[in-house]
Coordinates of C-alpha atoms and ligand atoms in Angstrom, one line a residue:
M1 CA 0.0 0.0 0.0
P2 CA 2.0 3.0 -1.2
K3 CA 1.9 6.0 1.0
I4 CA 1.3 9.4 -0.5
V5 CA 2.0 12.4 1.7
T6 CA -0.2 15.3 0.6
L7 CA 0.7 18.9 1.3
P8 CA -2.2 21.1 0.3
G9 CA -0.6 24.4 1.4
D10 CA -2.2 27.8 0.8
G11 CA -4.7 29.6 -1.5
I12 CA -6.1 27.3 -4.2
G13 CA -3.6 24.6 -3.1
P14 CA -6.2 22.7 -0.9
E15 CA -8.9 23.0 -3.6
V16 CA -6.8 21.5 -6.4
T17 CA -5.1 18.9 -4.2
A18 CA -8.5 17.6 -3.0
A19 CA -9.5 17.2 -6.7
A20 CA -6.2 15.3 -7.5
V21 CA -6.7 13.0 -4.5
E22 CA -10.2 12.2 -5.5
V23 CA -9.0 11.2 -9.0
L24 CA -6.1 9.2 -7.5
R25 CA -8.5 7.3 -5.2
E26 CA -10.5 6.3 -8.2
V27 CA -7.7 4.9 -10.3
A28 CA -5.5 3.5 -7.5
P29 CA -7.7 2.4 -4.5
D30 CA -4.7 0.8 -2.8
L31 CA -3.0 4.1 -2.1
T32 CA -3.0 5.6 1.4
F33 CA -2.9 9.3 2.0
E34 CA -1.5 11.3 4.9
E35 CA -2.0 15.0 4.9
H36 CA 0.5 17.5 6.4
A37 CA 1.1 21.2 6.6
I38 CA 3.4 23.3 4.4
G39 CA 3.8 27.0 3.6
G40 CA 1.9 29.8 5.2
A41 CA -0.7 27.5 6.7
A42 CA 2.1 25.6 8.4
Y43 CA 3.6 28.8 9.7
D44 CA 0.2 29.8 11.1
A45 CA -0.4 26.4 12.7
H46 CA 3.2 25.5 13.8
G47 CA 5.4 28.6 13.5
D48 CA 7.4 27.0 10.7
P49 CA 6.6 26.8 6.9
F50 CA 8.2 23.3 6.8
P51 CA 7.5 21.9 10.3
Q52 CA 9.3 19.0 11.8
R53 CA 6.3 16.7 11.7
T54 CA 6.0 17.3 8.0
R55 CA 9.7 16.6 7.6
D56 CA 9.3 13.3 9.6
A57 CA 6.3 12.2 7.5
L58 CA 8.5 12.3 4.3
E59 CA 10.7 9.5 5.7
H60 CA 8.1 6.9 4.9
A61 CA 6.5 8.5 1.9
D62 CA 6.5 6.8 -1.5
A63 CA 5.6 10.1 -3.2
V64 CA 4.6 13.6 -2.2
L65 CA 1.7 15.5 -3.7
L66 CA 2.0 19.3 -3.2
G67 CA -0.6 22.0 -3.7
T68 CA 0.7 25.5 -3.7
V69 CA 2.2 27.9 -1.1
G70 CA 2.2 31.6 -0.6
G71 CA -0.1 34.6 0.0
A72 CA -1.2 37.7 -1.8
Q73 CA 1.1 40.7 -2.3
N74 CA -0.2 42.3 0.9
S75 CA -0.1 39.1 3.0
P76 CA 1.6 39.4 6.4
W77 CA 3.6 36.3 5.5
N78 CA 5.6 38.6 3.1
S79 CA 6.9 40.6 6.1
L80 CA 8.3 37.6 7.9
P81 CA 12.0 36.9 8.0
R82 CA 12.7 35.1 4.7
P83 CA 13.3 31.6 6.2
M84 CA 9.8 31.8 7.8
R85 CA 8.0 32.7 4.5
P86 CA 5.8 30.2 2.7
E87 CA 8.1 30.0 -0.3
S88 CA 11.0 29.1 1.9
G89 CA 9.0 26.1 3.2
L90 CA 8.7 24.9 -0.4
L91 CA 12.4 25.4 -1.2
A92 CA 13.3 23.5 2.0
L93 CA 11.0 20.7 1.0
R94 CA 12.6 20.3 -2.4
K95 CA 16.0 20.3 -0.7
A96 CA 15.0 17.7 1.9
L97 CA 13.8 15.4 -0.8
G98 CA 16.9 16.0 -3.0
C99 CA 14.7 16.8 -6.0
Y100 CA 17.2 18.4 -8.3
A101 CA 15.3 17.9 -11.6
N102 CA 11.9 19.4 -12.2
L103 CA 10.1 18.0 -15.2
R104 CA 7.5 20.4 -16.6
P105 CA 5.7 19.1 -19.7
V106 CA 4.1 21.5 -22.1
R107 CA 1.6 19.7 -24.2
V108 CA -1.3 20.5 -26.5
Q109 CA -3.4 17.4 -26.7
P110 CA -5.1 16.7 -30.1
G111 CA -8.3 18.6 -30.4
L112 CA -7.5 21.1 -27.7
E113 CA -5.7 23.7 -29.9
H114 CA -8.7 26.0 -29.4
L115 CA -7.7 26.5 -25.8
S116 CA -4.5 28.2 -26.8
P117 CA -4.3 31.9 -27.6
L118 CA -1.7 30.9 -30.3
K119 CA -2.8 30.3 -33.8
P120 CA -4.0 26.6 -34.0
E121 CA -1.3 25.8 -36.5
L122 CA 1.3 26.9 -34.0
A123 CA -0.2 25.2 -31.0
R124 CA -1.1 21.9 -32.7
G125 CA 1.0 18.9 -31.6
V126 CA 3.3 20.9 -29.2
D127 CA 5.0 18.5 -26.9
I128 CA 7.9 20.1 -25.0
L129 CA 9.5 18.9 -21.8
I130 CA 11.2 21.6 -19.8
V131 CA 13.8 20.1 -17.4
R132 CA 14.4 22.8 -14.8
E133 CA 17.3 22.5 -12.4
L134 CA 15.7 22.8 -8.9
L135 CA 18.3 22.9 -6.2
G136 CA 20.9 25.3 -7.3
G137 CA 21.5 28.8 -8.7
V138 CA 20.4 32.0 -7.1
Y139 CA 17.6 30.2 -5.2
F140 CA 19.9 28.3 -2.9
D141 CA 23.3 30.0 -2.8
G142 CA 24.1 31.2 0.8
D143 CA 26.1 34.1 -0.6
R144 CA 23.2 36.6 -0.5
K145 CA 22.4 39.8 1.4
I146 CA 20.3 42.9 1.5
D147 CA 21.9 45.8 3.4
G148 CA 20.7 49.3 3.2
D149 CA 20.9 50.4 -0.5
T150 CA 22.8 47.3 -1.6
A151 CA 21.7 43.8 -2.2
Y152 CA 23.1 40.8 -4.0
N153 CA 22.4 37.1 -4.8
T154 CA 24.9 34.7 -6.2
M155 CA 24.4 32.3 -9.1
R156 CA 26.8 29.4 -8.7
Y157 CA 26.8 26.0 -10.2
T158 CA 29.3 23.1 -10.0
T159 CA 29.9 20.5 -12.6
P160 CA 28.2 17.6 -10.7
E161 CA 25.1 19.8 -10.3
V162 CA 25.0 20.5 -14.0
E163 CA 25.7 16.9 -14.9
R164 CA 23.0 15.3 -12.8
V165 CA 20.2 17.4 -14.2
A166 CA 21.6 17.1 -17.8
K167 CA 21.6 13.3 -17.4
M168 CA 17.9 13.5 -16.5
A169 CA 17.3 15.6 -19.6
F170 CA 19.2 13.2 -21.9
W171 CA 17.4 10.2 -20.3
A172 CA 14.1 11.9 -21.0
A173 CA 15.1 12.7 -24.6
E174 CA 16.0 9.1 -25.2
Q175 CA 12.3 8.2 -24.6
R176 CA 11.1 11.1 -26.8
K177 CA 12.5 12.6 -30.0
G178 CA 16.1 12.5 -28.9
R179 CA 16.6 16.3 -29.1
V180 CA 17.8 18.5 -26.2
T181 CA 18.1 22.3 -26.2
S182 CA 20.3 23.6 -23.4
V183 CA 19.3 27.1 -22.5
D184 CA 21.8 29.6 -20.9
K185 CA 23.2 33.1 -21.1
A186 CA 26.7 32.1 -22.0
N187 CA 27.3 35.3 -23.9
V188 CA 27.3 37.2 -20.6
L189 CA 27.6 34.8 -17.6
E190 CA 30.5 32.6 -16.5
V191 CA 28.1 30.3 -14.8
S192 CA 26.4 29.7 -18.2
E193 CA 29.8 29.1 -19.8
L194 CA 30.4 26.3 -17.3
W195 CA 26.8 25.0 -17.8
R196 CA 27.2 24.9 -21.6
R197 CA 30.7 23.3 -21.5
D198 CA 29.6 20.6 -19.1
V199 CA 26.3 19.7 -20.9
Q200 CA 28.2 19.4 -24.2
A201 CA 31.0 17.3 -22.7
L202 CA 28.4 14.9 -21.1
R203 CA 26.6 14.6 -24.4
D204 CA 29.9 13.9 -26.2
R205 CA 31.0 11.3 -23.6
E206 CA 27.8 9.4 -22.8
Y207 CA 24.9 10.4 -25.0
R208 CA 26.1 10.5 -28.6
S209 CA 22.7 9.5 -30.0
I210 CA 21.2 12.8 -28.6
H211 CA 21.0 15.8 -30.8
L212 CA 22.1 18.7 -28.5
N213 CA 22.0 22.4 -29.3
H214 CA 22.5 25.5 -27.1
E215 CA 20.4 28.6 -27.2
Y216 CA 20.3 31.9 -25.3
V217 CA 17.5 32.3 -22.8
D218 CA 16.3 35.7 -24.2
S219 CA 15.9 34.2 -27.6
V220 CA 14.2 31.1 -26.3
A221 CA 11.7 33.4 -24.5
M222 CA 10.6 34.5 -28.0
L223 CA 10.9 31.3 -29.9
I224 CA 9.1 29.1 -27.3
V225 CA 5.8 31.0 -28.0
S226 CA 6.4 31.9 -31.7
D227 CA 7.7 28.5 -32.9
P228 CA 7.1 26.0 -30.0
S229 CA 7.4 22.9 -32.3
R230 CA 11.1 23.4 -32.6
Y231 CA 11.6 22.1 -29.1
D232 CA 11.7 18.6 -27.7
V233 CA 13.5 18.7 -24.3
I234 CA 14.7 21.9 -22.9
V235 CA 17.2 21.8 -20.0
T236 CA 18.1 25.0 -18.0
E237 CA 19.1 26.4 -14.7
N238 CA 16.7 27.1 -11.8
L239 CA 15.6 30.7 -12.4
F240 CA 15.5 30.6 -16.2
G241 CA 13.4 27.4 -15.9
D242 CA 11.0 29.0 -13.5
I243 CA 10.4 32.0 -15.9
L244 CA 10.3 30.0 -19.2
S245 CA 7.8 27.5 -17.8
D246 CA 5.3 30.1 -16.8
L247 CA 5.7 31.7 -20.2
A248 CA 5.3 28.3 -21.9
A249 CA 1.9 27.9 -20.1
V250 CA 0.6 30.3 -22.7
I251 CA 1.0 27.5 -25.3
P252 CA -1.7 25.1 -23.9
G253 CA -3.6 28.1 -22.7
S254 CA -3.3 28.4 -18.9
L255 CA -1.1 27.9 -15.9
G256 CA -3.8 25.5 -14.8
L257 CA -2.6 23.1 -17.5
M258 CA 1.0 22.8 -16.3
P259 CA 1.9 19.9 -14.0
S260 CA 5.3 18.9 -12.8
A261 CA 7.4 16.1 -11.3
S262 CA 10.4 16.9 -9.2
L263 CA 12.8 14.0 -9.2
G264 CA 16.1 13.2 -7.6
D265 CA 17.6 11.2 -4.8
G266 CA 14.5 9.9 -3.0
A267 CA 10.7 10.1 -3.1
G268 CA 9.5 12.3 -5.9
L269 CA 7.5 15.6 -5.4
F270 CA 4.6 16.2 -7.7
E271 CA 3.3 19.8 -8.0
P272 CA 1.4 22.0 -10.3
I273 CA 3.7 24.8 -11.5
H274 CA 1.2 27.6 -10.7
G275 CA 1.0 29.5 -7.5
S276 CA -1.7 29.9 -4.8
A277 CA -3.7 32.2 -7.0
P278 CA -4.9 34.5 -4.2
D279 CA -7.2 36.3 -6.6
I280 CA -9.5 33.3 -7.0
A281 CA -8.7 31.3 -3.8
G282 CA -11.7 30.1 -1.8
K283 CA -14.2 30.6 -4.7
G284 CA -14.1 27.0 -6.0
I285 CA -13.3 28.0 -9.5
A286 CA -9.6 27.1 -9.8
N287 CA -8.6 24.8 -12.6
P288 CA -7.5 21.5 -11.0
A289 CA -6.1 20.0 -14.2
A290 CA -2.5 20.8 -13.4
A291 CA -2.8 19.2 -10.0
I292 CA -4.6 16.2 -11.5
M293 CA -2.0 15.8 -14.2
S294 CA 0.7 16.1 -11.5
A295 CA -1.1 13.2 -9.8
A296 CA -0.7 11.3 -13.1
M297 CA 3.0 12.1 -13.1
L298 CA 3.1 10.8 -9.6
L299 CA 1.7 7.5 -10.8
R300 CA 4.1 7.3 -13.7
H301 CA 7.4 8.5 -12.2
G302 CA 6.8 8.0 -8.5
L303 CA 5.1 4.6 -8.6
G304 CA 5.8 3.2 -12.1
R305 CA 2.1 2.9 -13.0
S306 CA 2.1 4.3 -16.5
D307 CA -1.3 2.8 -17.4
A308 CA -3.1 4.6 -14.6
A309 CA -1.2 7.8 -15.5
N310 CA -2.3 7.5 -19.1
Q311 CA -5.9 6.9 -18.0
I312 CA -5.9 10.1 -16.1
E313 CA -4.3 12.2 -18.8
R314 CA -6.8 10.9 -21.4
A315 CA -9.7 11.7 -19.0
V316 CA -8.4 15.2 -18.4
A317 CA -8.2 15.8 -22.2
L318 CA -11.8 14.7 -22.6
A319 CA -13.0 16.8 -19.7
L320 CA -11.2 19.9 -21.1
R321 CA -13.2 19.4 -24.3
E322 CA -16.5 19.0 -22.5
E323 CA -16.2 21.2 -19.5
P324 CA -13.4 23.8 -19.8
T325 CA -12.8 25.9 -16.7
R326 CA -13.0 29.7 -16.5
D327 CA -9.3 30.4 -17.0
L328 CA -9.8 28.7 -20.4
G329 CA -12.8 30.7 -21.3
G330 CA -15.3 28.0 -20.1
Q331 CA -17.8 27.9 -17.3
A332 CA -16.8 24.8 -15.3
D333 CA -15.9 25.3 -11.7
T334 CA -13.4 23.0 -9.8
K335 CA -16.1 20.5 -8.9
T336 CA -17.7 20.3 -12.3
F337 CA -14.4 19.8 -14.0
T338 CA -13.3 17.2 -11.5
N339 CA -16.5 15.3 -11.9
A340 CA -16.1 15.4 -15.7
V341 CA -12.6 13.8 -15.3
L342 CA -14.0 11.1 -13.0
E343 CA -16.8 10.4 -15.5
A344 CA -14.4 10.3 -18.4
M345 CA -12.2 7.8 -16.6
G346 CA -15.2 5.4 -16.9
T347 CA -15.5 6.0 -20.6
P348 CA -14.0 3.2 -22.8
V349 CA -11.0 4.1 -24.9
G350 CA -11.6 4.9 -28.5
Ligands
NAD401 P1 -0.1 32.4 -9.5 O1 0.4 31.3 -10.3 O2 -0.7 32.1 -8.2 O3 -1.3 33.2 -10.3 C1 -1.1 33.9 -11.6 C2 -2.4 34.0 -12.3 O4 -2.8 32.7 -12.8 C3 -3.5 34.5 -11.4 O5 -4.4 35.3 -12.1 C4 -4.2 33.2 -11.0 O6 -5.6 33.3 -10.7 C5 -4.1 32.4 -12.3 N1 -4.0 30.9 -12.0 C6 -3.0 30.2 -11.4 N2 -3.3 29.0 -11.3 C7 -4.6 28.8 -11.7 C8 -5.5 27.7 -11.7 N3 -5.1 26.5 -11.3 N4 -6.7 27.9 -12.2 C9 -7.1 29.1 -12.6 N5 -6.3 30.2 -12.6 C10 -5.0 30.1 -12.1 O7 1.1 33.5 -9.4 P2 1.2 34.8 -8.5 O8 -0.1 35.5 -8.4 O9 2.4 35.5 -9.0 O10 1.6 34.2 -7.0 C11 0.7 34.0 -6.0 C12 1.4 33.3 -4.8 O11 1.8 32.0 -5.2 C13 2.7 34.0 -4.4 O12 2.7 34.0 -3.0 C14 3.8 33.2 -5.0 O13 5.0 33.2 -4.2 C15 3.2 31.8 -4.9 N6 3.7 30.8 -5.8 C16 3.7 29.5 -5.4 C17 4.1 28.5 -6.3 C18 4.1 27.1 -5.7 O14 3.5 26.9 -4.7 N7 4.7 26.2 -6.4 C19 4.3 28.8 -7.6 C20 4.2 30.1 -8.0 C21 3.9 31.1 -7.1
IPM402 C1 7.4 27.5 -8.8 C2 7.3 28.7 -7.9 C3 8.4 28.6 -6.8 C4 9.8 28.7 -7.6 C5 8.4 29.7 -5.7 C6 7.1 29.8 -5.1 C7 9.4 29.4 -4.7 O1 7.4 29.9 -8.6 O2 7.3 26.4 -8.3 O3 7.6 27.7 -10.0 O4 10.2 29.8 -7.9 O5 10.3 27.6 -7.7
MN403 MN1 7.2 29.6 -10.8

């Protein structure tokens, strides 16, 4: 009986996580669930955005399903010392699980091109996997400070950090079209110079069947929306990957369609890429598709159950056709959409 630790978090996190759990219970009745606190809700309840009891629960987890963390711009959480803020809880969670590679698929399913603001001929068939480095760069470097009118953060990467995430990207590309684009800013940054050198050297040493190219992040920000079909797997450092993946959400049509799997040393962490959406939290109208598709990634990557994962993804595509949510220009609220997914799971294939 695999144990799933759920961490609903803040804002719409509990709403979309509940939907994902409902779907998981349906396709995998043997799973057990244990809910724990993370983020602002955890700070309010336990004085810590990543409390010890949550940390302890991870020891026996087979996989972790996360909602979202964080408050609105004016939330009192944003005035706390940085380590006490909701976002720090999430970063500490990723670190504790050793999840150094964040897989963020960007897919336009057949028949869902109309949900994209792009011209249908541009959106059709898009299938990109963004592999975002998740434990390094400016997010984690201890060399950081704000002092009066001066502040700095440090972007630092080591060869082993670059190689482990690049391996994940090459491995993923081997199961796909065999193409990897490594994204950097090597025309300006030393850290990108090292990144580019190490990714290329690894390809030349161990992955000669992979077609690897290198592109600058500013150019990719334009090309990913104007010509998305040129990409198969994209691998990039933490901050670039964060920004490019929200941008890439434009292709399927909403942040609510962007799931992710964070993989590494131990149990995987499965999380939608969107935030806590304070503007719509508590209204029951959040699109739970990203959370539900993250649950599918949990089954595939966390538990090795690809059939169940495929079943969920197929049902989500059907539900998006029948009952699109408001962020996609439709009418469905969270419950209506989730019910449509549950119903579609009972529909025979074909
Ligand atoms: P956001 O992703 O929460 O919201 C951006 C916009 O997208 C909003 O208009 C929101 O309503 C909409 N949106 C996002 N997810 C949606 C969904 N599932 N269905 C329908 N609409 C959706 O980004 P933000 O407003 O910049 O950040 C809000 C808070 O979330 C901040 O505290 C931020 O730090 C945090 N955040 C957390 C995560 C995470 O937990 N992984 C990710 C990003 C941001
Ligand atoms: C994400 C979020 C987080 C990140 C924040 C909330 C720490 O934006 O998961 O994309 O930047 O990684
Ligand atoms: Mn983000």
